[in-house]
Tab-separated table of C-alpha atoms and ligand atoms in Angstrom:
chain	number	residue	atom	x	y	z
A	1	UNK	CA	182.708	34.551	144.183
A	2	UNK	CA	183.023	34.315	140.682
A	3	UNK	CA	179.754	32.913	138.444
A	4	UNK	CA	181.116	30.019	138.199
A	5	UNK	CA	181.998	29.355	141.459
A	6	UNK	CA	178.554	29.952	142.581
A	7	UNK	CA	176.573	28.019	139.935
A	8	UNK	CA	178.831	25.250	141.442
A	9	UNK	CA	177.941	25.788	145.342
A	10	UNK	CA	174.047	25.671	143.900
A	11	UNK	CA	174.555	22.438	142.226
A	12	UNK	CA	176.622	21.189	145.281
A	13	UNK	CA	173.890	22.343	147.545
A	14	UNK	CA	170.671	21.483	145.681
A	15	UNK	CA	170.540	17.811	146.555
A	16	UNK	CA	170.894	18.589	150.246
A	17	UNK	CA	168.345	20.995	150.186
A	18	UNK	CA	165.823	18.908	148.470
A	19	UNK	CA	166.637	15.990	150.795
A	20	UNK	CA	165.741	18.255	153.635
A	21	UNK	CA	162.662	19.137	151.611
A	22	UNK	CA	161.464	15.642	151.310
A	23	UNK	CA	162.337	14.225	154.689
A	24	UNK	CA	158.983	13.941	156.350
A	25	UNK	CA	158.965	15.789	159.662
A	26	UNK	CA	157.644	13.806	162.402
A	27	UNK	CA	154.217	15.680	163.752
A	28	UNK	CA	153.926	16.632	167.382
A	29	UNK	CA	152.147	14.361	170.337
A	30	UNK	CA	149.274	17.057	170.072
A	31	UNK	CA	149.305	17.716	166.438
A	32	UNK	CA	148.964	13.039	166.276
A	33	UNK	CA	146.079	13.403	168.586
A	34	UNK	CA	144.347	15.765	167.152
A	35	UNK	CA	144.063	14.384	164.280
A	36	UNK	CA	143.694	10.987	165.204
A	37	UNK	CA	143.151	10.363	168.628
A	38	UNK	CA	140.368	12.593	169.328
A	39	UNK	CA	137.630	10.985	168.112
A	40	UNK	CA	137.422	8.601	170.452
A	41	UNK	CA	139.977	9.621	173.366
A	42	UNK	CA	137.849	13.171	173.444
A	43	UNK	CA	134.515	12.027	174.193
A	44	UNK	CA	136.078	8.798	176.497
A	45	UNK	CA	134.217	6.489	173.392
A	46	UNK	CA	133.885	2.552	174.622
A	47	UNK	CA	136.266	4.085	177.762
A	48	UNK	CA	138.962	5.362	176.148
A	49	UNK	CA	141.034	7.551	178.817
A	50	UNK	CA	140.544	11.455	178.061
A	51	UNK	CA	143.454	13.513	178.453
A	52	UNK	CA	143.020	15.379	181.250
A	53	UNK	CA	141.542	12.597	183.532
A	54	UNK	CA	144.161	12.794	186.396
A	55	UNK	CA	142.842	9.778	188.056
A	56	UNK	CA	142.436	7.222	185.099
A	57	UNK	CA	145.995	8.517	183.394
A	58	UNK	CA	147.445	8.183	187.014
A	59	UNK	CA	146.844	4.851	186.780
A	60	UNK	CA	148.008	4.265	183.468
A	61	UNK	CA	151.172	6.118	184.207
A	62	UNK	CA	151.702	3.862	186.973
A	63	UNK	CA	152.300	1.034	184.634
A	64	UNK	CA	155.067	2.856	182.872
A	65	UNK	CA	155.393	4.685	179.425
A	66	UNK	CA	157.108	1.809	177.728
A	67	UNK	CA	154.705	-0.911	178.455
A	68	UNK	CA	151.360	2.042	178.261
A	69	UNK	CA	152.969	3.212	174.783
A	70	UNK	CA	153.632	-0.600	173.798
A	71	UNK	CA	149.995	-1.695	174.716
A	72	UNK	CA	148.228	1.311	173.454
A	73	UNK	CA	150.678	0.122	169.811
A	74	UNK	CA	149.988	-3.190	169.562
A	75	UNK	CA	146.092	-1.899	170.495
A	76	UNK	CA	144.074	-3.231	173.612
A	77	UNK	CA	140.290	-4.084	173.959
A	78	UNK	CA	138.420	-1.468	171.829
A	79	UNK	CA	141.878	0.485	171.443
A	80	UNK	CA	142.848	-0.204	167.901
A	81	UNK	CA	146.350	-0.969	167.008
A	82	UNK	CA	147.989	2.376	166.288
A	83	UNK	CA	144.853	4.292	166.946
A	84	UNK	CA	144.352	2.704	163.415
A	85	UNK	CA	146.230	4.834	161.641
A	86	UNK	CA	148.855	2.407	159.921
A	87	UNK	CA	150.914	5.506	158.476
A	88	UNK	CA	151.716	6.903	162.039
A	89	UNK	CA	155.453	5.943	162.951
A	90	UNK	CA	155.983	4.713	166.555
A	91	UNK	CA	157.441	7.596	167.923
A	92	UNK	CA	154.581	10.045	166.439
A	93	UNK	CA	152.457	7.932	168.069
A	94	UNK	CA	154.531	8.045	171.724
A	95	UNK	CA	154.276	11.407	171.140
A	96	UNK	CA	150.957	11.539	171.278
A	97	UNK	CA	150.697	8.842	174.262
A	98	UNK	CA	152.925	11.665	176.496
A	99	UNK	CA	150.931	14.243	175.137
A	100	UNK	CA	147.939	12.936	176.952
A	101	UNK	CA	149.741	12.020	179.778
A	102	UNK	CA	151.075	15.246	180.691
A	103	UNK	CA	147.569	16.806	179.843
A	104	UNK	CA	146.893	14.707	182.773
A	105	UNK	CA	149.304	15.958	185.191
A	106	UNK	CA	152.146	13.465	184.193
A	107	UNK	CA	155.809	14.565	182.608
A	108	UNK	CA	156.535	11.688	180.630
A	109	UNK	CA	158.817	13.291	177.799
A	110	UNK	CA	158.851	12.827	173.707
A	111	UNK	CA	160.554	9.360	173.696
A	112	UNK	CA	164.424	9.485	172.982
A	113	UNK	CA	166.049	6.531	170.950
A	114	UNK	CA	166.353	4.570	174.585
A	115	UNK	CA	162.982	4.873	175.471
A	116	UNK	CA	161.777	3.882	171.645
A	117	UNK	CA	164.291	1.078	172.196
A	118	UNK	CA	162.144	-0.122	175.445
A	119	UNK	CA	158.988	0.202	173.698
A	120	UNK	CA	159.812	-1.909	171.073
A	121	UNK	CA	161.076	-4.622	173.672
A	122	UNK	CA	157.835	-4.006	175.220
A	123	UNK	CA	155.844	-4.622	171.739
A	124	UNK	CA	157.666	-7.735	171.709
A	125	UNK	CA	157.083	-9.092	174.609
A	126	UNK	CA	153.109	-8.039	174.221
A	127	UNK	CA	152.848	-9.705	171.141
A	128	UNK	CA	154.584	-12.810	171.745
A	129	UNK	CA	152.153	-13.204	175.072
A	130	UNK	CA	148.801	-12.312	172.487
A	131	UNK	CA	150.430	-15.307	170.523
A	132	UNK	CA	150.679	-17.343	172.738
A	133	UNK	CA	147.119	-16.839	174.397
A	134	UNK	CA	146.140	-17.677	170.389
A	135	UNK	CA	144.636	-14.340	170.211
A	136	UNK	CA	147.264	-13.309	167.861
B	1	HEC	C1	138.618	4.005	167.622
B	1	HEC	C2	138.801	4.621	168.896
B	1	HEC	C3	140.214	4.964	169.346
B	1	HEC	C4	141.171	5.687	168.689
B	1	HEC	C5	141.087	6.344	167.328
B	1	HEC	C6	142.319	5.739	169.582
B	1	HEC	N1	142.054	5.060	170.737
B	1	HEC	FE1	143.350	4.782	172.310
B	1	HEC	N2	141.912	3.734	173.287
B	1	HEC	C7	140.624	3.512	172.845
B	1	HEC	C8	139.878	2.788	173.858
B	1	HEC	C9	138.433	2.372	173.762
B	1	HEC	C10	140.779	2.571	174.936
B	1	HEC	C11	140.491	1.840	176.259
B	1	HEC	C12	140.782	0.388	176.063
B	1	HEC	C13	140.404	-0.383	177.301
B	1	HEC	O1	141.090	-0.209	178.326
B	1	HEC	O2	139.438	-1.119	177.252
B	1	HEC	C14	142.036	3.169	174.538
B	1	HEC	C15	143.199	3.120	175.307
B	1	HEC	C16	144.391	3.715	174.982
B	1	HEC	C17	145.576	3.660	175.793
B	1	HEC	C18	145.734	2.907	177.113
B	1	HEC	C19	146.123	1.486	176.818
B	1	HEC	C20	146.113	0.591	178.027
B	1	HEC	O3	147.023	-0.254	178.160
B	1	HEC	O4	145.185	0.681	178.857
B	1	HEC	C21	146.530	4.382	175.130
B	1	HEC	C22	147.964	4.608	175.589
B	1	HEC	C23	145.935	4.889	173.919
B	1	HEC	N3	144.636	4.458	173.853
B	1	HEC	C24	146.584	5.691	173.015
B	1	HEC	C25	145.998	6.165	171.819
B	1	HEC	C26	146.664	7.040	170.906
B	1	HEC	C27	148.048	7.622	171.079
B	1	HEC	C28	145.800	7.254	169.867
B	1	HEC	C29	146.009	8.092	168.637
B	1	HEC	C30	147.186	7.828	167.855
B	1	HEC	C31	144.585	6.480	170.135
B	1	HEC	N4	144.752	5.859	171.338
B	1	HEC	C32	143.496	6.406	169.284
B	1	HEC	C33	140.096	3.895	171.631
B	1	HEC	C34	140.773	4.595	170.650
């Protein structure tokens, strides 16, 4: 390649690699609980289901890890919306909902863009019923 054929692939390249750069990469289901979830899911603070509690998670499973993920979202009792953390995206935080789930025997999955489509039905329909209960 001649000099200035290559000074021309790095100035043809450069913006791709910086948006790569500057993309955010979405953080694991373990790396979101650790930081976040923890505190309280950890010690089972005000009840919050620890990860590894086959029996309590089975039953959470059970109601399905659109509607769990939704609830657990839009925040539930003493659950905080988003584990309040405001900067998490949904699907960090789905992550970190089938993180705990399969530290507690289950095999619910990262969410794909199908399940992440259900979840946000489910937020939906969650907050439209807090509405209408006037506790939203
Ligand atoms: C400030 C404490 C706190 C933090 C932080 C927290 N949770 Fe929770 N979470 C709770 C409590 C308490 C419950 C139990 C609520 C109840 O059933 O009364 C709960 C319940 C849940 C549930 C079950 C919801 C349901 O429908 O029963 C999910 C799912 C969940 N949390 C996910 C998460 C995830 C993921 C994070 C981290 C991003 C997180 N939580 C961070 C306190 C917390």
């Amino acid at each position: 390649m001649t000099r200035k054929a290559k000074l021309l692939c790095a100035l043809l390249l450069s913006p791709a690699l910086l948006l790569a750069q500057g993309a955010p990469a979405l953080k694991s289901g373990e790396q979101v609980y650790r930081e976040t979830c923890v505190v309280c899911h950890g010690p089972g603070l005000a009840n919050a289901p620890r990860p590894g509690d086959r029996q309590v998670w089975g039953k959470l499973m059970a109601e399905g890890q659109a509607v769990l993920t939704a609830h657990g979202w839009v925040g539930v009792r003493a659950m905080p919306p988003k584990g309040g953390r405001n900067d998490l995206s949904l699907e960090e935080f789905a992550r970190a909902v089938a993180w705990m789930a399969r530290e507690s025997g289950g095999n619910w999955q990262d969410p794909d863009a199908r399940l992440l489509e259900r979840i946000r039905a489910e937020e939906g329909k969650r907050l439209e019923q807090l509405r209408k209960s006037g506790k939203g």
